[in-house]
Short mmCIF file of C-alpha atoms and ligand atoms in Angstrom, two decimals:
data_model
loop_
_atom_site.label_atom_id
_atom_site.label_comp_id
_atom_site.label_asym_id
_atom_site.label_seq_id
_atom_site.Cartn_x
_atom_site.Cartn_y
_atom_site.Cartn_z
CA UNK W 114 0.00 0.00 0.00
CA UNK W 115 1.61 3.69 -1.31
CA UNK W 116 -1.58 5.68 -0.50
CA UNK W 117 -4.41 6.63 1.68
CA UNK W 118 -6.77 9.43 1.93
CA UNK W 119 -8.97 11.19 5.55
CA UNK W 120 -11.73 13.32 5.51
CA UNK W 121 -13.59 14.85 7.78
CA UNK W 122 -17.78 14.62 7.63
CA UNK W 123 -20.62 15.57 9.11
CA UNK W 124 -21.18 17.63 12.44
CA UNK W 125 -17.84 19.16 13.47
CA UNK W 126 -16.67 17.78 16.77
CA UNK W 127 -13.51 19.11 18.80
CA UNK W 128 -10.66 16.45 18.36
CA UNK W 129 -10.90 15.79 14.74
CA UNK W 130 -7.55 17.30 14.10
CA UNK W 131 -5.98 15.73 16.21
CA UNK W 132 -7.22 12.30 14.23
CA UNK W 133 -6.20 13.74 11.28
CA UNK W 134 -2.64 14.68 12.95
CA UNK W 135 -2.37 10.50 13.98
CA UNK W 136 -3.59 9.11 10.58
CA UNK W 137 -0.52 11.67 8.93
CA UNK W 138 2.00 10.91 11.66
CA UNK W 139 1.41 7.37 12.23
CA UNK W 140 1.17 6.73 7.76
CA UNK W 141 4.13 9.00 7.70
CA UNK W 142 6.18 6.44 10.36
CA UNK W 143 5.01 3.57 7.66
CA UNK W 144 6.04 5.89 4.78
CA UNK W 145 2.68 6.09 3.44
CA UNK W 146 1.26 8.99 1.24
CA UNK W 147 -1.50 10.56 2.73
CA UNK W 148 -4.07 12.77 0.97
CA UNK W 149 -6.69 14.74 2.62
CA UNK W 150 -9.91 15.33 0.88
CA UNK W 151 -11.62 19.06 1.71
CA UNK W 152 -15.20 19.49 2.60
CA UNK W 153 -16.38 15.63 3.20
CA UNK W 154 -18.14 13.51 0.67
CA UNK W 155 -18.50 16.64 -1.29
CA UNK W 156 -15.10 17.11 -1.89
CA UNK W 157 -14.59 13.39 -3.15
CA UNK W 158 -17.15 14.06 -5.68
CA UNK W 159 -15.15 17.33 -6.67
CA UNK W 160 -11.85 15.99 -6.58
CA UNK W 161 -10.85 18.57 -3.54
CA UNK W 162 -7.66 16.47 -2.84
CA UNK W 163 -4.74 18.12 -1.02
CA UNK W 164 -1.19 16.60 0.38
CA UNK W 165 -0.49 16.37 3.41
CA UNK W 166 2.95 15.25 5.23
CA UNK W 167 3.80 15.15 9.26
CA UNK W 168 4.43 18.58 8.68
CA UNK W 169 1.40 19.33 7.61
CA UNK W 170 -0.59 18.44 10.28
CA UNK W 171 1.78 20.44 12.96
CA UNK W 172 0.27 22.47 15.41
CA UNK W 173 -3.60 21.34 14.89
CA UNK W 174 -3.77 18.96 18.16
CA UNK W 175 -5.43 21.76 20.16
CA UNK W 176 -7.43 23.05 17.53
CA UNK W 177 -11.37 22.65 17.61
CA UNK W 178 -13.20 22.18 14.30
CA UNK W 179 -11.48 20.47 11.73
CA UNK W 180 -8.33 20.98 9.20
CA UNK W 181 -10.19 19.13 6.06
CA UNK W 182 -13.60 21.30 6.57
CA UNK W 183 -16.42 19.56 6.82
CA UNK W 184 -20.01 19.58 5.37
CA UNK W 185 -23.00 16.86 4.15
CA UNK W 186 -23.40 16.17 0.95
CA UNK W 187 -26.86 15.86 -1.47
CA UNK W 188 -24.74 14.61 -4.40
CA UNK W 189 -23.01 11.63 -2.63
CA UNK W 190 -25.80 9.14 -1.69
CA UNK W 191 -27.17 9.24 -5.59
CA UNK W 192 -25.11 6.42 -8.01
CA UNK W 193 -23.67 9.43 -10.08
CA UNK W 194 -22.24 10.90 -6.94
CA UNK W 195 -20.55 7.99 -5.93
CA UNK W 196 -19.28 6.65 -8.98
CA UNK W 197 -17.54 10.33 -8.90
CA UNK W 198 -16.18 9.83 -5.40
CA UNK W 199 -14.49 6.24 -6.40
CA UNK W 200 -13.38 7.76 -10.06
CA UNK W 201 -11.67 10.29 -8.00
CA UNK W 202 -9.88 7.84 -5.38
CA UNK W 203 -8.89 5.12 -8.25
CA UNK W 204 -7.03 8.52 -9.99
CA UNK W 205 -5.53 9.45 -7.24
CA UNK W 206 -4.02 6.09 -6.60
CA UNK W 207 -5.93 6.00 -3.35
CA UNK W 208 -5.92 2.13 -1.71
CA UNK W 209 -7.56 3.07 1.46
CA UNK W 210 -9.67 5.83 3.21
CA UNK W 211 -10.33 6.64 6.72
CA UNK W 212 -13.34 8.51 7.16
CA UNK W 213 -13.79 10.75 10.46
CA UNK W 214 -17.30 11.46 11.08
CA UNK W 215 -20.82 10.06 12.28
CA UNK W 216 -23.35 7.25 11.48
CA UNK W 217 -24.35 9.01 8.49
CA UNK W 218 -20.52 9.38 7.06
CA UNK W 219 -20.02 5.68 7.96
CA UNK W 220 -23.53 4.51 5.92
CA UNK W 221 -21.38 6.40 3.00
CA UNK W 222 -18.56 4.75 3.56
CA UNK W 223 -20.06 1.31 3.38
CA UNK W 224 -20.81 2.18 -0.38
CA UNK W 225 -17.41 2.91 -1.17
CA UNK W 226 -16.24 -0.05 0.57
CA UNK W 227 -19.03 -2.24 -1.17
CA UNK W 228 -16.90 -0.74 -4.54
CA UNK W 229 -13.37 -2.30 -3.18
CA UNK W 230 -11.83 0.47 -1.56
CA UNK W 231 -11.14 -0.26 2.14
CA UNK W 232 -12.56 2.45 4.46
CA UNK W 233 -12.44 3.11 8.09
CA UNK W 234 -14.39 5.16 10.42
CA UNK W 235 -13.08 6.86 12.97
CA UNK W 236 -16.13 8.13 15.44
CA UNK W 237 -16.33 11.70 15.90
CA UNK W 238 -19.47 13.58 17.27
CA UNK W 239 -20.55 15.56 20.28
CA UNK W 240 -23.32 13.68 21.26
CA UNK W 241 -21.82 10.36 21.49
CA UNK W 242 -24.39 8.41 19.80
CA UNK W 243 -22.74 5.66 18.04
CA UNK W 244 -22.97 2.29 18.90
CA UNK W 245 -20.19 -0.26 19.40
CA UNK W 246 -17.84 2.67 21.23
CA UNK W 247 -18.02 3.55 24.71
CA UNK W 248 -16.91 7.18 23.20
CA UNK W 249 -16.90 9.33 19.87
CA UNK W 250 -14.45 12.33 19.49
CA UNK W 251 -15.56 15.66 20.87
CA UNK W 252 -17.85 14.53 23.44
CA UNK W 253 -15.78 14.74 26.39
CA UNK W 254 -15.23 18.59 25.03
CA UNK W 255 -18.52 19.36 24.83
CA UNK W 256 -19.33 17.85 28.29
CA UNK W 257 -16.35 20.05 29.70
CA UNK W 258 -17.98 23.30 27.95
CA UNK W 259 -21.43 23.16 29.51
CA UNK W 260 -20.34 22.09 33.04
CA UNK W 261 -17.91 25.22 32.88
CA UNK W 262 -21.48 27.11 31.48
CA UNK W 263 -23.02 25.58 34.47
CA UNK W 264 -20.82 26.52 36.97
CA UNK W 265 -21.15 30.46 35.42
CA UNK W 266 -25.17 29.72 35.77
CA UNK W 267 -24.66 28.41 39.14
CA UNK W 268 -23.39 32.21 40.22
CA UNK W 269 -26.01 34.27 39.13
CA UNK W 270 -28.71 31.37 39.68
CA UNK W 271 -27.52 31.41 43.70
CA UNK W 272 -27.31 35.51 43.76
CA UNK W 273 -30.63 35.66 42.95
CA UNK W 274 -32.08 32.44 44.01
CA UNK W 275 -33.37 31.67 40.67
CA UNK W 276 -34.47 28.54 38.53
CA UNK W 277 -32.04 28.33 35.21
CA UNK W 278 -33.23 26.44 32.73
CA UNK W 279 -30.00 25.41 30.76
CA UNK W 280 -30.51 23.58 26.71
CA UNK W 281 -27.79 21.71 25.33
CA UNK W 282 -27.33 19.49 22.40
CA UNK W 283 -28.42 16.43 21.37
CA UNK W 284 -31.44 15.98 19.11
CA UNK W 285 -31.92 11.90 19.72
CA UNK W 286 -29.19 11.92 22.53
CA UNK W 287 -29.56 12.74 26.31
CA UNK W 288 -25.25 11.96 26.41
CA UNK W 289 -24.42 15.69 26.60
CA UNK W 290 -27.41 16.26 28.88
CA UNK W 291 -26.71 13.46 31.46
CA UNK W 292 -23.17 13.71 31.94
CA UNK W 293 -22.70 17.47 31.97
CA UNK W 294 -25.82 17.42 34.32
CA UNK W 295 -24.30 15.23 36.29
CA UNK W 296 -21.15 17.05 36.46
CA UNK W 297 -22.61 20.11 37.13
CA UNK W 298 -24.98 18.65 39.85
CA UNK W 299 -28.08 19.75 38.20
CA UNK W 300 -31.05 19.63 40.01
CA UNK W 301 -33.05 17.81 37.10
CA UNK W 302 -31.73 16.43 34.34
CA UNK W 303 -34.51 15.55 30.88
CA UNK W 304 -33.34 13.72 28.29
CA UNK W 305 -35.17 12.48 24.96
CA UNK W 306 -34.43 8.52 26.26
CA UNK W 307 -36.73 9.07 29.58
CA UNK W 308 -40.43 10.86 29.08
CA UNK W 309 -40.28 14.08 30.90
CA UNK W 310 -43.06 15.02 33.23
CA UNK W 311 -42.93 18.83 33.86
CA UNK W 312 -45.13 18.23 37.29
CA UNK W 313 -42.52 16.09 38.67
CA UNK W 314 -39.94 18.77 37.79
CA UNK W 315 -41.83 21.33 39.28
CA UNK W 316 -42.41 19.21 42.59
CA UNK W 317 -38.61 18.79 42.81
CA UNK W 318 -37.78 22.08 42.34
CA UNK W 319 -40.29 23.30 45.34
CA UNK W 320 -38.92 20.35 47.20
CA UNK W 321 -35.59 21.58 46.80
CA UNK W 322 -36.79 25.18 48.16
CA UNK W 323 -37.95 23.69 51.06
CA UNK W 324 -34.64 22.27 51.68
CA UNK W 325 -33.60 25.76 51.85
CA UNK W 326 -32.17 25.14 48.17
CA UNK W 327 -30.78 28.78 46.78
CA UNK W 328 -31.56 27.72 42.71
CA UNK W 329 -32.17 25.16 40.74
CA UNK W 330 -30.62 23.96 37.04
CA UNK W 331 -32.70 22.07 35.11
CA UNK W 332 -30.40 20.67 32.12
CA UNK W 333 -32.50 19.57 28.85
CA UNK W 334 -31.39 18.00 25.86
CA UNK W 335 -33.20 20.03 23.21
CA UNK W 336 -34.41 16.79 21.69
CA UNK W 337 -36.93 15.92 24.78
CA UNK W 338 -39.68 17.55 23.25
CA UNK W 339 -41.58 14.74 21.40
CA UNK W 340 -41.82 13.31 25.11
CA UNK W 341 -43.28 15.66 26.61
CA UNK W 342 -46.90 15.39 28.49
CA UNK W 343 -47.58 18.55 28.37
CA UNK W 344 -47.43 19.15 24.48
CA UNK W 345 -45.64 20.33 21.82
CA UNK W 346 -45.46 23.85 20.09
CA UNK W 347 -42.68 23.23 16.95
CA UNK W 348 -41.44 27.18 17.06
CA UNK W 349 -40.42 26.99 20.26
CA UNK W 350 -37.50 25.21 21.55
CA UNK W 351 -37.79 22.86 24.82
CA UNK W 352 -35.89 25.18 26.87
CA UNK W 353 -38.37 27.63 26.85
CA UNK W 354 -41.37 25.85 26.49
CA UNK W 355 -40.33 23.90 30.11
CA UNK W 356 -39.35 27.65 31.45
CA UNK W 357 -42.67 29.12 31.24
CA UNK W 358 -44.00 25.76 32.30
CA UNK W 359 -42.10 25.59 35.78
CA UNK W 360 -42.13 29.82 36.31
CA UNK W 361 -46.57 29.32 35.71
CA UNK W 362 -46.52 26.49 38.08
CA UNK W 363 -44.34 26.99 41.00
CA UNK W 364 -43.89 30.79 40.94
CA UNK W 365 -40.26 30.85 41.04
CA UNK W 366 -38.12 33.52 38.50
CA UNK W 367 -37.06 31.45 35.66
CA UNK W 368 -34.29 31.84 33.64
CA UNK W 369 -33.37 30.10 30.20
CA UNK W 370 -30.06 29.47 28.52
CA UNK W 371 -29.86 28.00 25.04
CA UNK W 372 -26.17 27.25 25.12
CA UNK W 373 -26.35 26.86 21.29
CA UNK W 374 -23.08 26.27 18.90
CA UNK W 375 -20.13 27.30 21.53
CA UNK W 376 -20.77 23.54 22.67
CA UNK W 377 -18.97 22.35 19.33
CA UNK W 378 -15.84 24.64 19.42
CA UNK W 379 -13.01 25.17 22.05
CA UNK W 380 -9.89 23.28 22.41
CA UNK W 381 -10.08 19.19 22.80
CA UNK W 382 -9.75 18.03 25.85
CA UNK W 383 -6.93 15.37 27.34
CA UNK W 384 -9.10 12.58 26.73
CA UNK W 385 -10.63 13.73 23.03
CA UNK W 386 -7.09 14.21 21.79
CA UNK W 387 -5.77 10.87 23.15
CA UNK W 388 -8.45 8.86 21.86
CA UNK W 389 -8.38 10.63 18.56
CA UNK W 390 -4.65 9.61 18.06
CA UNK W 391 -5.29 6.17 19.28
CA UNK W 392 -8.19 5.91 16.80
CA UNK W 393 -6.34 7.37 14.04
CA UNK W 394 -3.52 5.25 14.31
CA UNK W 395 -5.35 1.98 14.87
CA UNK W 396 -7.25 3.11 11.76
CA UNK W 397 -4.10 3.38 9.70
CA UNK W 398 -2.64 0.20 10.52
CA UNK W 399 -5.99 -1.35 9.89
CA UNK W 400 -5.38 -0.02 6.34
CA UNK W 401 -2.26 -1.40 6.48
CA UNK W 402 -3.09 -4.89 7.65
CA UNK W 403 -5.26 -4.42 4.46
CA UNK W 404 -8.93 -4.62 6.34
CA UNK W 405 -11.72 -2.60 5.58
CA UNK W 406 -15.20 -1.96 6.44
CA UNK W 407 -15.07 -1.25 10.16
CA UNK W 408 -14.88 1.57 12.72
CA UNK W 409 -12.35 1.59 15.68
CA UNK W 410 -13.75 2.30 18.58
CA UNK W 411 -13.05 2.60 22.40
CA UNK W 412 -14.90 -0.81 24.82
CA UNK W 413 -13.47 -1.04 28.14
CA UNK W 414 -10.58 1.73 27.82
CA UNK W 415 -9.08 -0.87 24.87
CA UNK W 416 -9.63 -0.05 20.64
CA UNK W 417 -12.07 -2.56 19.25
CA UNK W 418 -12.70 -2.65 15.58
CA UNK W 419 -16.33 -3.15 14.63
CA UNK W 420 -17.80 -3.73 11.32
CA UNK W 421 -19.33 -0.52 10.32
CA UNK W 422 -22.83 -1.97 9.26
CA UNK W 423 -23.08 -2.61 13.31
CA UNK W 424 -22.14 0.98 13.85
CA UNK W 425 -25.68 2.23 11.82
CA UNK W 426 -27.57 -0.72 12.71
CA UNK W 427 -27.45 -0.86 16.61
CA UNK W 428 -28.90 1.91 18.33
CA UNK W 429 -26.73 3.02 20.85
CA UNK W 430 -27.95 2.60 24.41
CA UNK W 431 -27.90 4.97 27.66
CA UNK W 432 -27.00 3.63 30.90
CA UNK W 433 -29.93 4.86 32.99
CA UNK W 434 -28.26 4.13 36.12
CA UNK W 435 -26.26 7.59 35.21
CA UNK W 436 -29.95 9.13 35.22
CA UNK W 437 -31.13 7.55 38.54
CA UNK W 438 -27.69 8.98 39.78
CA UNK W 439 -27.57 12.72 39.29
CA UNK W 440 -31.47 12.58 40.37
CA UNK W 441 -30.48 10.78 43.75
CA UNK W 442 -27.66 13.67 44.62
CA UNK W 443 -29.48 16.52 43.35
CA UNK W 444 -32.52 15.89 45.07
CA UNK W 445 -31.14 16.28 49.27
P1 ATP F 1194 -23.45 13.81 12.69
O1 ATP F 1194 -23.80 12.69 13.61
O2 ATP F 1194 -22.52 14.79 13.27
O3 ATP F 1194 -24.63 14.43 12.00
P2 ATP F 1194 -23.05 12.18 10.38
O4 ATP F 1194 -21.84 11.56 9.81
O5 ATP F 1194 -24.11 11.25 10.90
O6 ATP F 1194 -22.55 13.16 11.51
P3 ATP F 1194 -24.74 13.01 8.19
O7 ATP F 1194 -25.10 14.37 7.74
O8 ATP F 1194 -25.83 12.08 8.60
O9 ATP F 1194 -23.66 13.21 9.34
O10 ATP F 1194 -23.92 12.26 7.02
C1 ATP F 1194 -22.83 12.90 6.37
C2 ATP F 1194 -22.88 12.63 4.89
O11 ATP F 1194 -22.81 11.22 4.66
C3 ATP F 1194 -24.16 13.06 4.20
O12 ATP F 1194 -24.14 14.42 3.83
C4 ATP F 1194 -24.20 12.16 2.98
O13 ATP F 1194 -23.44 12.71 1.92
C5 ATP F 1194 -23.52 10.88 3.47
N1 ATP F 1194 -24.54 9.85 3.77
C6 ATP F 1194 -25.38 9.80 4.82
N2 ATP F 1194 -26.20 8.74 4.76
C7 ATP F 1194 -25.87 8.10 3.61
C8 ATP F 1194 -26.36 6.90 2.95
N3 ATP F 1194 -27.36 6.16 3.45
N4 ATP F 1194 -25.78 6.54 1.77
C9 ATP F 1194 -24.77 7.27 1.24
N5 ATP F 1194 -24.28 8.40 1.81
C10 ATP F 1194 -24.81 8.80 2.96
#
């Protein structure tokens, strides 16, 4: 093998680069060619190919976003899109291709893979909602971000003995939700996995108040609003919806924060930059081995390789006993 290619696709998460800085290094220790396609799927179909060498790919392990760009593509899941994208890699003398990015990215690479060219998926998104890994790049950055956005809400919130209301990602995913809630010893945490009911929330924030509690967070995944008792209004997001819900019913002054896109930026964490260069570098001597068709991922603290079918078949699932937790501490 002479040559691979990495892109990035998808949602952005913080850590990508430094995946992209291990599948360089680590093909560059092998002496292996790497190319880096721009943009995602898009740029395969557009033939937005650049070098890259161990130089290249110097000081990006603290950058957030990504290198390569990133964006989703209409063109790629048709046949003429495709048959671009391989054209494109066959030119380029491309033998393998490691793709960094979610489900979606990895249900693309199983086409190209179905066409002979090995791919890998490396799992990178904020929410951490891909099966067959304990973890996906970025998450652990994100977490970090809203606890420290917590811990600023937790000021004001005790000054002026205030409820705060506090969205975060995660559409299909209570991950952020749960673990920066837990971290940040929220006083509720709702999550699209467990139906919410707004009356218990509002009997555990009075409860609280009685326990001469001085606020009270309430962290919610923006996706828990198909589960919600109380209704549905599409134009307004779950944050404020459950804010006007809890200031009508218990009286208290309510605050809401919509934490929004400064949960996908920032500098990667410890832990997102050494599992990205684990990743990358298990993907690249995957490559090497000649294998193709799985994503590395992290069980037990150890890399696993998993076909990447599984990775868009499973659904990934949430350890409740995380939920039952933060509820238990938060609630004396
Ligand atoms: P995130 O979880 O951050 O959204 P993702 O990888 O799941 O990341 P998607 O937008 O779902 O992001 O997918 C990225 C790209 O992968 C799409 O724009 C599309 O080009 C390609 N893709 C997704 N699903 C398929 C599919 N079934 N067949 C071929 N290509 C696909």
């Amino acid at each position: 093998m002479q040559k691979i290619a990495v892109l990035t696709s998808g949602g952005d998460a913080p850590g990508m680069n430094a995946a992209i800085r291990a599948v360089v290094r680590t093909a560059g220790f092998h002496q292996l060619g790497v190319l880096g396609v721009m943009r995602g799927f898009h740029g395969l179909i557009h033939n937005e190919f650049i070098e890259l060498n161990p130089r290249s790919v110097a000081d990006i392990i603290h950058r957030g976003g990504t290198i390569l760009k990133s964006a989703r593509s209409v063109e790629f899941p048709t046949p003429e899109g495709q048959a671009s994208a391989i054209r494109n890699l066959r030119e380029a003398g491309v033998e393998g291709l490691i793709i960094i990015g979610g489900d979606g990215s990895f249900r693309g690479g199983m086409r190209l893979q179905a066409a002979g060219i090995n791919v890998i998926g490396i799992p990178a998104t904020i929410d951490n909602d891909i099966p067959c890994t304990d973890y996906s790049i970025g998450f652990d950055t994100t977490v970090n971000t809203v606890v420290e956005a917590i811990n600023k809400i937790r000021d004001t919130a005790t000054s002026h003995e205030r409820i705060y209301v506090v969205e975060v990602m995660g559409r299909h995913s209570g991950y952020i939700a749960l673990y920066a809630g837990l971290a940040g010893g929220a006083e509720t945490v709702l999550i699209p996995e467990v139906e919410a009911d707004l009356d218990d929330v509002c009997q555990r924030i009075v409860a609280g108040y009685k326990l001469g509690k001085a606020h009270s967070i309430v962290v919610v995944a923006e996706g828990v609003g198909g589960n919600f008792k109380t209704g549905r209004s599409l134009d307004e997001s779950s944050a404020f919806r459950i804010g006007n819900y809890v200031k009508a019913k218990t009286g208290f002054e309510t605050r809401v924060t919509v934490l929004g896109h400064i949960q996908r930026g920032g500098n990667p964490t410890a832990q997102d930059r050494i599992v990205a260069s684990r990743m990358g570098a298990r993907a690249v001597e995957m490559l090497r081995e000649g294998q193709g068709g799985y994503m590395v991922g992290v069980v037990h603290t150890a890399i696993r390789a998993t076909p990447l079918e599984e990775a868009f078949r499973q659904e990934k699932t949430m350890d409740l006993e995380f939920y039952r937790l933060a509820h238990i501490l938060a609630s004396q």
